[in-house]
């Protein structure tokens, strides 16, 4: 659990009383307005999950192996174990199915905020920033899985020294999306062998259950889809550095090269942070990188920037509120390049701030272990 500088908000009792009211009011009004005006786009992605679960219940084919590009309506390309998570909601009739799924996402986010290892005022600030965040409102409107990942990452952060909780959180995150699997790399590099073991057991159990329920063919079809999705650089509304470069006029080959450099750089930073920074910063670096490593970076993925923002706010870096807010301002006038920039700032800022106490102590005490945690 983070034990860095306490938030300066703790010394402001008036603000402490007003902040929860403002945060809840803003979140309810903004997110409520987005949902009220969603129209046919309400539950856009959730319908794909629920339809897949219904096909499973009806004994039909789970995947459409003709898929060759991400993002189209109704397409399902999540892992077989994830399908099982949608089954309880698929048993409900419309519109209760989408309403239930949406309520579950909101609950997942709120529980995630509640378990964040930061001060109470910072938690309310995160609720406020979520209410002002287009990516968060958009994820809820679409029924996207971002809030579930937020909860998994928050649990892992709070209980990173509890192998069962950390391992289960890493495994569930990997079931929801493949990219959070990079947390296993962080856990290995930080020698959290028990958590790795628990995570692998959970993944193995989920795979066995999914195989029994969905069949071996479901895995083959899923892998076929993953291989078939082509040209992420040219996918519309993709906000990876390579895709943004393509959107501003670079050739596909040049944009692909930029994306390759981005991927290698992010992987290098994750590995470096795991062994050279505090455990918390290494963990948050891997969590942020899990999205930046995705070949397709949808705008709603940016809601996960609230995690490193919470860490920065806890240390009095109020400027960090601009990170999640900037991804909302894109809708008004900022260019799409703001998205990869915001992710990179969220990736690097905790590392830079974490290193400062170590540098000061090293100057005072030559020979200090360079891996000294700033959380001591």
Coordinates of C-alpha atoms in Angstrom, one line a residue:
X1 CA 0.0 0.0 0.0
X2 CA 1.3 3.4 -0.9
X3 CA 2.8 5.3 2.1
X4 CA 4.1 8.4 0.3
X5 CA 3.4 12.0 1.1
X6 CA -0.1 12.6 2.4
X7 CA -2.5 14.6 0.3
X8 CA -2.6 18.3 1.2
X9 CA -6.4 18.1 1.0
X10 CA -6.4 16.4 4.4
X11 CA -5.8 19.8 5.9
X12 CA -8.9 21.4 4.3
X13 CA -11.9 20.3 6.3
X14 CA -14.3 22.5 4.4
X15 CA -13.2 21.2 1.1
X16 CA -13.3 17.7 2.5
X17 CA -17.0 18.2 3.2
X18 CA -17.9 19.8 -0.1
X19 CA -15.8 17.6 -2.4
X20 CA -17.9 14.4 -2.0
X21 CA -21.1 16.3 -2.8
X22 CA -19.6 18.0 -5.9
X23 CA -18.0 14.8 -7.1
X24 CA -21.2 12.8 -6.9
X25 CA -23.3 15.6 -8.4
X26 CA -21.0 16.1 -11.3
X27 CA -20.6 12.3 -12.0
X28 CA -24.4 11.7 -11.8
X29 CA -25.2 14.7 -14.0
X30 CA -22.6 14.1 -16.7
X31 CA -22.7 10.3 -16.9
X32 CA -26.5 10.4 -16.6
X33 CA -26.8 12.9 -19.5
X34 CA -24.6 10.7 -21.7
X35 CA -26.6 7.6 -20.9
X36 CA -29.9 9.4 -21.4
X37 CA -28.9 10.6 -24.8
X38 CA -27.2 7.3 -25.9
X39 CA -30.1 6.1 -28.0
X40 CA -29.2 3.0 -30.1
X41 CA -25.5 3.2 -29.0
X42 CA -26.4 2.3 -25.5
X43 CA -24.7 -1.0 -24.7
X44 CA -23.0 -1.1 -28.1
X45 CA -20.2 -3.4 -27.0
X46 CA -22.3 -5.1 -24.2
X47 CA -24.6 -6.4 -26.8
X48 CA -21.8 -8.2 -28.5
X49 CA -20.9 -9.9 -25.1
X50 CA -24.4 -10.8 -24.3
X51 CA -25.2 -12.1 -27.8
X52 CA -22.1 -14.3 -27.6
X53 CA -23.3 -15.6 -24.2
X54 CA -26.7 -16.3 -25.7
X55 CA -25.2 -18.2 -28.6
X56 CA -23.3 -20.3 -26.1
X57 CA -26.5 -21.0 -24.1
X58 CA -28.3 -22.0 -27.3
X59 CA -25.5 -24.3 -28.4
X60 CA -24.6 -22.0 -31.4
X61 CA -21.3 -20.9 -32.8
X62 CA -19.5 -18.5 -30.4
X63 CA -17.3 -16.7 -32.9
X64 CA -17.6 -15.3 -36.4
X65 CA -14.2 -16.2 -37.9
X66 CA -14.7 -13.9 -40.9
X67 CA -13.8 -10.9 -38.7
X68 CA -10.8 -9.1 -40.1
X69 CA -11.0 -5.7 -38.3
X70 CA -11.8 -4.5 -34.8
X71 CA -14.5 -2.1 -33.9
X72 CA -17.5 -3.1 -36.1
X73 CA -20.9 -3.5 -34.4
X74 CA -21.8 -6.8 -32.9
X75 CA -18.3 -8.4 -33.3
X76 CA -17.1 -10.6 -30.5
X77 CA -13.4 -11.4 -30.1
X78 CA -12.9 -11.9 -26.4
X79 CA -11.6 -15.1 -24.8
X80 CA -13.9 -18.1 -24.1
X81 CA -13.6 -17.7 -20.3
X82 CA -14.8 -14.1 -20.6
X83 CA -18.0 -15.3 -22.2
X84 CA -18.9 -17.0 -19.0
X85 CA -18.8 -13.7 -17.2
X86 CA -21.6 -12.4 -19.4
X87 CA -23.8 -15.5 -19.1
X88 CA -25.8 -14.3 -16.0
X89 CA -26.7 -11.0 -17.8
X90 CA -27.6 -12.9 -20.9
X91 CA -30.3 -14.7 -19.0
X92 CA -32.1 -11.4 -18.5
X93 CA -34.6 -10.0 -20.9
X94 CA -34.1 -6.7 -22.6
X95 CA -33.7 -4.0 -21.4
X96 CA -32.8 -5.5 -18.1
X97 CA -29.8 -7.2 -19.6
X98 CA -28.1 -4.0 -20.6
X99 CA -29.3 -2.2 -17.5
X100 CA -27.9 -5.0 -15.3
X101 CA -24.5 -5.0 -17.2
X102 CA -24.3 -1.2 -16.9
X103 CA -25.1 -1.2 -13.2
X104 CA -22.4 -3.9 -12.7
X105 CA -19.8 -1.7 -14.5
X106 CA -20.7 1.3 -12.4
X107 CA -20.4 -0.8 -9.2
X108 CA -17.1 -2.2 -10.4
X109 CA -15.7 1.3 -10.8
X110 CA -17.0 2.5 -7.4
X111 CA -15.6 -0.5 -5.6
X112 CA -12.3 0.0 -7.4
X113 CA -12.2 3.6 -6.2
X114 CA -13.1 2.5 -2.7
X115 CA -10.1 0.1 -2.5
X116 CA -7.5 2.5 -4.0
X117 CA -4.7 2.8 -1.5
X118 CA -4.9 6.6 -1.4
X119 CA -6.5 9.1 1.0
X120 CA -10.2 9.7 1.1
X121 CA -10.1 13.1 -0.6
X122 CA -8.1 11.7 -3.5
X123 CA -10.7 9.0 -3.9
X124 CA -13.4 11.7 -4.2
X125 CA -11.2 13.6 -6.7
X126 CA -11.0 10.4 -8.8
X127 CA -14.8 10.2 -8.8
X128 CA -15.0 13.9 -9.8
X129 CA -12.4 13.4 -12.6
X130 CA -14.3 10.3 -13.8
X131 CA -17.5 12.4 -14.0
X132 CA -15.6 15.0 -16.1
X133 CA -14.0 12.3 -18.2
X134 CA -15.5 11.5 -21.6
X135 CA -13.6 8.1 -21.8
X136 CA -15.3 7.0 -18.6
X137 CA -18.8 8.1 -19.6
X138 CA -18.2 6.6 -23.1
X139 CA -17.0 3.2 -21.6
X140 CA -20.2 3.1 -19.4
X141 CA -22.4 4.0 -22.4
X142 CA -20.9 1.3 -24.6
X143 CA -20.8 -1.3 -21.8
X144 CA -17.1 -1.6 -22.3
X145 CA -14.9 -3.6 -19.8
X146 CA -12.8 -0.7 -18.7
X147 CA -14.4 -0.5 -15.2
X148 CA -13.8 -4.2 -14.7
X149 CA -10.1 -3.7 -15.5
X150 CA -10.0 -0.6 -13.2
X151 CA -11.3 -2.8 -10.3
X152 CA -8.8 -5.6 -11.1
X153 CA -5.9 -3.1 -11.2
X154 CA -7.1 -1.3 -8.0
X155 CA -7.3 -4.6 -6.1
X156 CA -3.8 -5.6 -7.3
X157 CA -2.4 -2.2 -6.3
X158 CA -3.9 -2.3 -2.8
X159 CA -3.0 -5.9 -2.0
X160 CA 0.1 -6.4 -4.0
X161 CA 1.7 -8.2 -1.1
X162 CA -1.3 -10.5 -0.7
X163 CA -0.6 -13.3 -3.2
X164 CA -4.1 -14.7 -3.5
X165 CA -5.7 -11.3 -4.2
X166 CA -3.0 -10.1 -6.4
X167 CA -2.8 -13.3 -8.4
X168 CA -6.6 -13.5 -8.8
X169 CA -6.7 -9.8 -9.9
X170 CA -4.0 -10.3 -12.5
X171 CA -5.7 -13.5 -13.8
X172 CA -9.2 -11.9 -14.1
X173 CA -7.7 -8.9 -15.8
X174 CA -6.0 -11.2 -18.3
X175 CA -9.2 -13.1 -18.9
X176 CA -11.0 -9.8 -19.7
X177 CA -8.2 -8.5 -21.9
X178 CA -5.0 -10.1 -22.9
X179 CA -2.8 -7.0 -22.4
X180 CA -3.0 -7.0 -18.5
X181 CA -1.1 -10.3 -18.7
X182 CA 2.0 -8.1 -18.6
X183 CA 1.4 -7.8 -14.9
X184 CA 2.7 -11.4 -14.6
X185 CA 6.0 -10.1 -16.1
X186 CA 6.1 -7.5 -13.4
X187 CA 5.3 -10.1 -10.7
X188 CA 8.0 -12.4 -11.9
X189 CA 10.6 -9.6 -12.0
X190 CA 9.7 -8.6 -8.5
X191 CA 9.8 -12.2 -7.3
X192 CA 6.1 -12.5 -6.3
X193 CA 6.2 -16.2 -7.1
X194 CA 3.1 -17.0 -5.0
X195 CA 1.0 -14.4 -6.8
X196 CA 2.2 -15.8 -10.1
X197 CA 1.3 -19.3 -9.0
X198 CA -2.2 -18.2 -7.9
X199 CA -2.7 -16.3 -11.1
X200 CA -1.7 -19.3 -13.3
X201 CA -4.0 -21.6 -11.3
X202 CA -6.9 -19.2 -11.8
X203 CA -6.2 -18.9 -15.5
X204 CA -5.9 -22.7 -15.8
X205 CA -9.1 -23.3 -14.0
X206 CA -10.9 -20.7 -16.1
X207 CA -9.5 -22.3 -19.3
X208 CA -10.6 -25.8 -18.2
X209 CA -14.2 -24.6 -17.3
X210 CA -14.4 -22.6 -20.6
X211 CA -13.3 -25.7 -22.6
X212 CA -15.9 -27.9 -21.0
X213 CA -18.6 -25.3 -21.5
X214 CA -17.6 -23.8 -24.8
X215 CA -15.7 -26.7 -26.4
X216 CA -12.2 -26.9 -27.8
X217 CA -13.4 -25.5 -31.1
X218 CA -14.1 -22.1 -29.4
X219 CA -10.4 -21.7 -28.6
X220 CA -9.4 -22.5 -32.2
X221 CA -12.0 -20.0 -33.5
X222 CA -10.8 -17.3 -31.1
X223 CA -7.1 -17.8 -32.1
X224 CA -8.2 -17.6 -35.8
X225 CA -9.9 -14.2 -35.1
X226 CA -6.8 -12.8 -33.3
X227 CA -4.7 -13.8 -36.3
X228 CA -7.1 -12.4 -38.8
X229 CA -7.6 -8.9 -37.4
X230 CA -5.4 -6.9 -39.7
X231 CA -4.1 -3.4 -40.2
X232 CA -4.6 -1.9 -36.8
X233 CA -2.7 1.1 -37.9
X234 CA -5.5 2.0 -40.4
X235 CA -8.4 1.1 -38.0
X236 CA -10.6 4.2 -37.7
X237 CA -10.6 5.9 -34.3
X238 CA -7.5 4.1 -33.1
X239 CA -5.3 6.3 -30.9
X240 CA -2.1 4.4 -30.8
X241 CA 1.0 6.5 -31.7
X242 CA 1.3 4.7 -35.0
X243 CA -2.4 5.0 -35.9
X244 CA -2.3 8.8 -35.0
X245 CA 0.7 9.2 -37.2
X246 CA -1.2 7.5 -40.1
X247 CA -4.2 9.8 -39.5
X248 CA -2.0 12.9 -39.8
X249 CA -0.7 11.8 -43.2
X250 CA 2.3 9.4 -42.7
X251 CA 2.4 6.3 -44.9
X252 CA 1.3 3.0 -43.5
X253 CA 4.8 1.7 -43.4
X254 CA 6.2 4.7 -41.5
X255 CA 3.3 4.6 -39.1
X256 CA 3.8 0.9 -38.5
X257 CA 7.5 1.6 -37.7
X258 CA 6.5 4.3 -35.2
X259 CA 4.1 1.8 -33.5
X260 CA 6.9 -0.8 -33.4
X261 CA 9.3 1.6 -31.7
X262 CA 6.5 2.6 -29.3
X263 CA 5.9 -1.0 -28.4
X264 CA 9.6 -1.7 -27.8
X265 CA 10.0 1.5 -25.8
X266 CA 7.0 0.7 -23.6
X267 CA 8.3 -2.9 -22.9
X268 CA 11.7 -1.6 -22.0
X269 CA 10.2 0.9 -19.6
X270 CA 8.1 -1.8 -18.0
X271 CA 11.1 -4.0 -17.5
X272 CA 13.2 -1.2 -16.1
X273 CA 10.5 0.1 -13.8
X274 CA 10.0 -3.4 -12.4
X275 CA 13.6 -3.7 -11.2
X276 CA 14.6 -0.1 -10.6
X277 CA 11.6 1.6 -9.0
X278 CA 9.4 1.0 -6.0
X279 CA 6.9 -1.9 -6.3
X280 CA 3.9 0.4 -6.6
X281 CA 5.4 2.4 -9.4
X282 CA 6.5 -0.7 -11.2
X283 CA 3.0 -2.1 -10.9
X284 CA 1.3 1.1 -12.1
X285 CA 3.8 1.3 -14.9
X286 CA 2.8 -2.2 -16.1
X287 CA -0.9 -1.4 -15.7
X288 CA -0.6 1.8 -17.8
X289 CA 1.6 0.0 -20.3
X290 CA -1.0 -2.8 -20.7
X291 CA -3.2 -0.3 -22.6
X292 CA -0.4 1.5 -24.4
X293 CA 0.8 -1.9 -25.8
X294 CA -2.6 -2.6 -27.3
X295 CA -2.5 -2.6 -31.1
X296 CA -5.9 -0.8 -31.0
X297 CA -6.2 2.0 -28.4
X298 CA -9.8 3.1 -28.2
X299 CA -10.6 6.4 -26.6
X300 CA -12.5 4.8 -23.7
X301 CA -9.3 3.0 -22.6
X302 CA -8.1 6.3 -21.3
X303 CA -10.4 5.9 -18.3
X304 CA -7.6 3.7 -16.8
X305 CA -5.4 6.8 -16.7
X306 CA -7.3 7.6 -13.4
X307 CA -5.1 5.0 -11.7
X308 CA -1.7 6.7 -12.1
X309 CA -3.5 10.0 -11.7
X310 CA -4.6 8.9 -8.2
X311 CA -1.0 8.0 -7.3
X312 CA 0.2 11.4 -8.5
X313 CA -2.6 13.3 -6.7
X314 CA -1.8 11.5 -3.5
X315 CA 1.7 13.1 -3.7
X316 CA 0.3 16.6 -4.2
X317 CA 0.9 16.7 -8.0
X318 CA -2.3 18.5 -8.8
X319 CA -1.3 19.1 -12.4
X320 CA -1.9 15.4 -12.9
X321 CA -5.6 16.1 -13.1
X322 CA -4.9 17.4 -16.6
X323 CA -4.0 13.8 -17.7
X324 CA -7.5 12.4 -17.7
X325 CA -9.1 15.8 -18.5
X326 CA -7.0 16.2 -21.6
X327 CA -8.6 13.1 -23.2
X328 CA -12.0 14.8 -22.9
X329 CA -10.9 18.1 -24.3
X330 CA -9.9 16.2 -27.5
X331 CA -13.6 16.2 -28.3
X332 CA -13.6 20.0 -28.4
X333 CA -10.5 21.2 -30.2
X334 CA -7.3 19.2 -29.2
X335 CA -5.8 16.8 -31.9
X336 CA -5.9 13.0 -31.4
X337 CA -2.2 13.0 -30.6
X338 CA -3.2 14.1 -27.1
X339 CA -4.2 10.4 -26.3
X340 CA -0.8 8.8 -26.8
X341 CA 0.8 11.8 -25.1
X342 CA -1.5 11.5 -22.1
X343 CA -0.6 7.8 -21.8
X344 CA 3.1 8.4 -22.1
X345 CA 2.9 11.2 -19.4
X346 CA 1.0 8.8 -17.1
X347 CA 3.6 6.1 -17.8
X348 CA 6.7 8.2 -17.1
X349 CA 5.6 10.7 -14.5
X350 CA 5.4 8.2 -11.6
X351 CA 8.8 6.9 -12.5
X352 CA 10.3 10.4 -12.5
X353 CA 8.7 11.3 -9.2
X354 CA 9.6 8.0 -7.6
X355 CA 13.2 8.4 -8.5
X356 CA 13.7 11.8 -6.8
X357 CA 13.8 10.6 -3.1
X358 CA 16.3 7.9 -4.2
X359 CA 18.5 10.5 -5.9
X360 CA 18.4 12.8 -2.8
X361 CA 19.3 9.9 -0.4
X362 CA 22.0 8.7 -2.7
X363 CA 23.6 12.1 -2.7
X364 CA 23.5 12.1 1.1
X365 CA 24.6 8.5 1.4
X366 CA 27.0 7.4 -1.3
X367 CA 26.7 3.7 -2.1
X368 CA 22.9 3.6 -1.4
X369 CA 21.2 0.7 -3.1
X370 CA 19.9 2.0 -6.4
X371 CA 16.8 -0.1 -6.1
X372 CA 15.8 1.5 -2.8
X373 CA 12.0 2.0 -2.7
X374 CA 10.8 5.5 -2.3
X375 CA 7.9 4.1 -0.2
X376 CA 10.1 3.4 2.8

